[in-house]
Coordinates of C-alpha atoms in Angstrom, one line a residue:
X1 CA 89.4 98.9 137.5
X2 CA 91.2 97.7 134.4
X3 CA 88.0 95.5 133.4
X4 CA 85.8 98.7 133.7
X5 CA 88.0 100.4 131.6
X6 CA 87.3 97.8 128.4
X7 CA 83.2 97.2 129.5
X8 CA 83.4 101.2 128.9
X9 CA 85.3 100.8 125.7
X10 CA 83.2 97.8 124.0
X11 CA 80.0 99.7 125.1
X12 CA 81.1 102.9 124.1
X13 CA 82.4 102.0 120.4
X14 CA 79.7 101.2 118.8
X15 CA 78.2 103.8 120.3
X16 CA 80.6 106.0 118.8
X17 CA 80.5 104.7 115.4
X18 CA 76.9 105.2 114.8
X19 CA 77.3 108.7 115.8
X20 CA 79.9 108.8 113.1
X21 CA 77.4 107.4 110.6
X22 CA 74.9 109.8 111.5
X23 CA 76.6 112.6 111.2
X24 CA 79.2 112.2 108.4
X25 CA 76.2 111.7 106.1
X26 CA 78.3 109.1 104.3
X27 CA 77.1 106.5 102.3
X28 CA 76.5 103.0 103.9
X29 CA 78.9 102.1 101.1
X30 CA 81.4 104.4 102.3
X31 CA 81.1 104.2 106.2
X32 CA 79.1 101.3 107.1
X33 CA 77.1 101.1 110.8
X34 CA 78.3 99.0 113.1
X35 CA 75.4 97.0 112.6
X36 CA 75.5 96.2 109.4
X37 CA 79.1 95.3 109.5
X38 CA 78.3 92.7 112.4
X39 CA 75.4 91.1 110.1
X40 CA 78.3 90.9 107.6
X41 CA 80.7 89.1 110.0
X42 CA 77.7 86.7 110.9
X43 CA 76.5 86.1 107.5
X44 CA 80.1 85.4 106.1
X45 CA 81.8 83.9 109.5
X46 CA 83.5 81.4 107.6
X47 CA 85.6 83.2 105.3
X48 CA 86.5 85.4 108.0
X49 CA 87.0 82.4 110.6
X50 CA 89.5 80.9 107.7
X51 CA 91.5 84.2 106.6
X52 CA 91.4 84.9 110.7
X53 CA 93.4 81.2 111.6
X54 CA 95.6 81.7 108.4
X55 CA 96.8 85.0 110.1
X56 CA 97.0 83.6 113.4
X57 CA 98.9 80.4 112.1
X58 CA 101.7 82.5 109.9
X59 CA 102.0 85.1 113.5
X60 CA 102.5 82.0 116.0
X61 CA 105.0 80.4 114.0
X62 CA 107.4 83.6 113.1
X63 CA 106.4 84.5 117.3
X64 CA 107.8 81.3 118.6
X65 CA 110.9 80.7 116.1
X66 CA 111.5 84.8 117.2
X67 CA 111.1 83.7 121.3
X68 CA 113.4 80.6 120.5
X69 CA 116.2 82.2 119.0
X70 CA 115.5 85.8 122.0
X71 CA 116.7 83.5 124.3
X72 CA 119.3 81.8 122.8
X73 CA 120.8 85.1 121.9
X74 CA 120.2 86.2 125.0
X75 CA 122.1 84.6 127.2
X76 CA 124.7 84.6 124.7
X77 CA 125.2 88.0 125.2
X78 CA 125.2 87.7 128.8
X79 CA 127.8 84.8 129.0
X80 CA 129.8 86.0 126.1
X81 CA 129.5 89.7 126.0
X82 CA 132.0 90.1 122.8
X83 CA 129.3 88.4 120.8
X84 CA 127.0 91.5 121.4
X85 CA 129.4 93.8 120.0
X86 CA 129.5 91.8 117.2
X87 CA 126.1 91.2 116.6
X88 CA 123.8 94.3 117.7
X89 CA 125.2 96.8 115.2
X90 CA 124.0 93.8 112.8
X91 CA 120.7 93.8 114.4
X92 CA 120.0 97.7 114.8
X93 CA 120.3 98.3 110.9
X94 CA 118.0 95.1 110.5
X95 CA 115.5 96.9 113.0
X96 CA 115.6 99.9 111.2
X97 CA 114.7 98.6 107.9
X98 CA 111.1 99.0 107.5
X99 CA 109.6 95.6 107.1
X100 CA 107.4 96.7 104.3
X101 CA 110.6 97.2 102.6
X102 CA 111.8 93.5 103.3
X103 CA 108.6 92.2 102.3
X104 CA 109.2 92.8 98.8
X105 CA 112.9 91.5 98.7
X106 CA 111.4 88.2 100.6
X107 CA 109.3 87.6 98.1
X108 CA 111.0 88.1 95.0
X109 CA 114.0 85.2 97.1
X110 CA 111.6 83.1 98.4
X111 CA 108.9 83.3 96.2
X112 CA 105.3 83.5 97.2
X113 CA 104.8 81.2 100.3
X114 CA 104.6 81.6 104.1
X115 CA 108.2 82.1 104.6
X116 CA 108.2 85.7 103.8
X117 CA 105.2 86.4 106.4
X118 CA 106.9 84.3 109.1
X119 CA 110.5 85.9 108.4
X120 CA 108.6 89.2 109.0
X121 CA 106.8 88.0 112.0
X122 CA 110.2 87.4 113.5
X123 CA 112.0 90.3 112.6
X124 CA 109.1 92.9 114.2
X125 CA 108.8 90.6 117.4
X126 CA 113.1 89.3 118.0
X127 CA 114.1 93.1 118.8
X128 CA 111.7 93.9 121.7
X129 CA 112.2 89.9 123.1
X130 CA 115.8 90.1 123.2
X131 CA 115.8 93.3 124.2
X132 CA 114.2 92.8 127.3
X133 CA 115.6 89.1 128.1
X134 CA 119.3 90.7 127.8
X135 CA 118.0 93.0 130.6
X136 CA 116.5 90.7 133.0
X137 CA 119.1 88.5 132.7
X138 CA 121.6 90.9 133.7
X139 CA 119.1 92.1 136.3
X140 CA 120.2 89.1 138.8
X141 CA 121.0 90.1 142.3
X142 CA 124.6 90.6 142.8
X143 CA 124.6 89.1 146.3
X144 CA 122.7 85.9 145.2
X145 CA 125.0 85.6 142.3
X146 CA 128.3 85.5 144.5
X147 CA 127.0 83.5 147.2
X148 CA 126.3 80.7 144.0
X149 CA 129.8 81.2 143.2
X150 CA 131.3 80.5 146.5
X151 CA 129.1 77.2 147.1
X152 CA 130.8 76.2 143.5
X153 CA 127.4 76.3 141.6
X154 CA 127.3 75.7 138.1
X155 CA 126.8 77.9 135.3
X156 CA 123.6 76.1 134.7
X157 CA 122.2 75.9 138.0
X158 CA 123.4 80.0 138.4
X159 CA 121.4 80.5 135.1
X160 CA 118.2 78.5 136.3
X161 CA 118.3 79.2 139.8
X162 CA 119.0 82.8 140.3
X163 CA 119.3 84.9 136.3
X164 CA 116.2 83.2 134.7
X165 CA 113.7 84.3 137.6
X166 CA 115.5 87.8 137.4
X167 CA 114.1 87.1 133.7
X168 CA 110.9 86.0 133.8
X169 CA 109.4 89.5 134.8
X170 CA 111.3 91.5 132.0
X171 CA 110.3 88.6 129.4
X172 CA 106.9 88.7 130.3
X173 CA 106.5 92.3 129.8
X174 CA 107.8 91.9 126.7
X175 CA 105.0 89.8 125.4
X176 CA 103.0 92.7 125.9
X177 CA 104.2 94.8 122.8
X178 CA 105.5 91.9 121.0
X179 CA 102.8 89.4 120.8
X180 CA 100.2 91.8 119.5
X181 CA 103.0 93.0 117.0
X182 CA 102.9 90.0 115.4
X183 CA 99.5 89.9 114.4
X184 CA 100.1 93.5 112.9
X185 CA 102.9 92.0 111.0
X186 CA 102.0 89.0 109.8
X187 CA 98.3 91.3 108.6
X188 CA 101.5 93.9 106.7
X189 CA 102.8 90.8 105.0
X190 CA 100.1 89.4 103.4
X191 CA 99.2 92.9 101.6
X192 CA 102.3 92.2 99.3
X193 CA 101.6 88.3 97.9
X194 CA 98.8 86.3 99.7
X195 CA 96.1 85.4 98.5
X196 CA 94.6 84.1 102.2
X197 CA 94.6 85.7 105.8
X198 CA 93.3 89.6 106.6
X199 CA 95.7 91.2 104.8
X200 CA 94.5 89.5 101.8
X201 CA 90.9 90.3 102.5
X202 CA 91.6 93.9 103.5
X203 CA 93.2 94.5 99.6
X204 CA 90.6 93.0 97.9
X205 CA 87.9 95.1 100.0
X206 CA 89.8 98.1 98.6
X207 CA 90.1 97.0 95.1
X208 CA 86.1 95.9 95.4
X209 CA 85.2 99.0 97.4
X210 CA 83.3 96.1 100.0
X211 CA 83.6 98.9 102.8
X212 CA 81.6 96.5 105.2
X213 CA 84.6 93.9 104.7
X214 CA 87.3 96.1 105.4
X215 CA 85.3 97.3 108.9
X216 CA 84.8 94.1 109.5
X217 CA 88.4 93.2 109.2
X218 CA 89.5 95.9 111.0
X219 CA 87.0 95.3 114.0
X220 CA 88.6 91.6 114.0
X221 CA 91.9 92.9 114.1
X222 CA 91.5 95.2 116.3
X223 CA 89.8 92.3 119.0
X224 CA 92.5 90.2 118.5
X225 CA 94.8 92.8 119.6
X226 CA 92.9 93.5 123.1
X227 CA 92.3 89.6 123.2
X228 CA 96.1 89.1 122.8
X229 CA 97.2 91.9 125.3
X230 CA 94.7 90.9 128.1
X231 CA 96.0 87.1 127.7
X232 CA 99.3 88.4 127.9
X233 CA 98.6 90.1 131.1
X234 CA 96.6 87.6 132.7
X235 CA 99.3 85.0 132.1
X236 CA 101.9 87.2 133.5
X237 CA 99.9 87.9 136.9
X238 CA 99.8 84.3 136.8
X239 CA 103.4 83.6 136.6
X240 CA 104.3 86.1 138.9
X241 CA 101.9 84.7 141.4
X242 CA 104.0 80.9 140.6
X243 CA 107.1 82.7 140.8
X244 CA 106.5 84.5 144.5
X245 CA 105.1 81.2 145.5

C-alpha cells in the first residue's frame, strides 16, 4: 500500500503544480510549470549533477563521523552511566542552538571550507542517533542478560550477543529522521559560504531571480529526501528479516 501511496504522490504533483500555474496567473518568471523546470534540469544536468554530489559528499561524511561517534557514546552511557550526567546537559544546550547560528561562528574559526558544513551535518544527525542507540541498548531483555551473566559471559560477548540486536531496531529507525536531516543540513550550510552544492545554487537563483533554478533545486531536494527515506526503510525490512533469521 505504501508504494501506492508515492505512485499517487509523483502522479499527482505535477498535476498539482500546473493547476497552481494556471490559476495564480503568475508569471513563468515568478512560478514556473513543472515542465519547463524539468527542460531546465535536462538542459543544465550537469551543474545540477555537480552541486547535487557536492551536497551529498559534505552530508555523508558529517552522517558517518555523527553514526561513529552515536555509538561510541552510546554504549558509554550504558556501561558508564556517570558519564551521561556529565555529558547530556552538554549536549541538550548544543541541540538547542540553532545550527544557523553555529554556521556563522564555524565559519568565521574555520574559515571557508567543508569543515563547517560537515560539523553541522553532525550536530543535526548525533542527537536523534544517540538518542535512540542509548535506548535500544538499554532495551535488552533482562532474562537474557542474567542468564549471560551466570554462564560468565563477557562484557563483549553480552554487548554483541544479546544488547546490540536489542539495538539494531531502535538504530535503524533512527536513520529514518536522521539521514534525510542531513541532506537538509548540509543544503542550510552552504547558504552561509559555499560557493558549490544546492545551497549555493538556491542563493544565487534568488540573487538572479532564476525562479526555474530554485524549483528545480527544490524538486531535487525534495527527491532525495523520499529517495533517502525509502532506502532507509528498505534496508531496515532487510535487516530485520537478517536479524529474525
Amino acid at each position: 500500500m505504501a508504494r501506492y501511496g508515492y505512485l499517487i504522490m509523483i502522479v499527482s504533483l505535477p498535476i498539482i503544480w500546473q493547476i497552481l500555474v494556471w490559476t495564480s496567473g503568475f508569471e513563468p518568471f515568478i512560478l514556473p510549470g513543472p515542465v519547463l523546470v524539468v527542460k531546465h534540469l535536462i538542459n543544465d544536468w550537469s551543474t545540477f549533477l555537480y552541486h547535487t554530489s557536492f551536497t551529498m559528499l559534505g552530508a555523508l561524511v558529517g552522517y558517518a563521523f555523527a553514526n561513529a561517534f552515536a555509538i561510541a557514546i552510546a554504549i558509554l552511557f550504558v556501561y558508564v552511566p556517570s558519564v551521561q550526567n556529565i555529558l547530556m546537559p552538554w549536549f541538550i544546550v548544543i541541540k538547542n542552538i540553532p545550527y544557523v547560528v553555529i554556521a556563522p561562528i564555524l565559519i568565521l574559526t574555520l574559515g571557508s571550507t567543508s569543515l563547517p558544513k560537515i560539523i553541522i551535518v553532525f550536530i543535526v544527525t548525533f542527537f536523534p542517533l544517540v538518542a535512540n542507540i542509548s535506548a535500544g541498548l538499554r532495551s535488552a531483555d533482562d532474562v537474557l542478560l542474567d542468564r549471560m551473566r551466570v554462564l560468565n559471559a563477557s562484557r563483549w560477548q553480552i554487548f554483541w550477543k544479546v544488547r546490540w540486536p536489542a539495538a539494531i531496531p531502535y538504530y535503524m529507525a533512527a536513520h529514518e529522521i536522521a539521514f534525510t536531516g542531513a541532506i537538509i543540513a548540509a543544503i542550510v550550510a552552504e547558504f552561509f559560504f559555499s560557493r558549490e552544492g544546492l545551497g549555493y545554487l538556491i542563493v544565487t537563483a534568488m540573487e538572479t531571480y532564476r525562479a526555474d533554478t530554485l524549483y528545480g533545486v527544490t524538486l531535487i531536494a525534495g527527491l532525495l529526501g523520499v529517495g533517502n527515506y525509502l532506502l532507509v526503510v528498505r534496508l531496515r525490512k532487510w535487516v530485520m528479516r537478517w536479524q529474525e533469521a
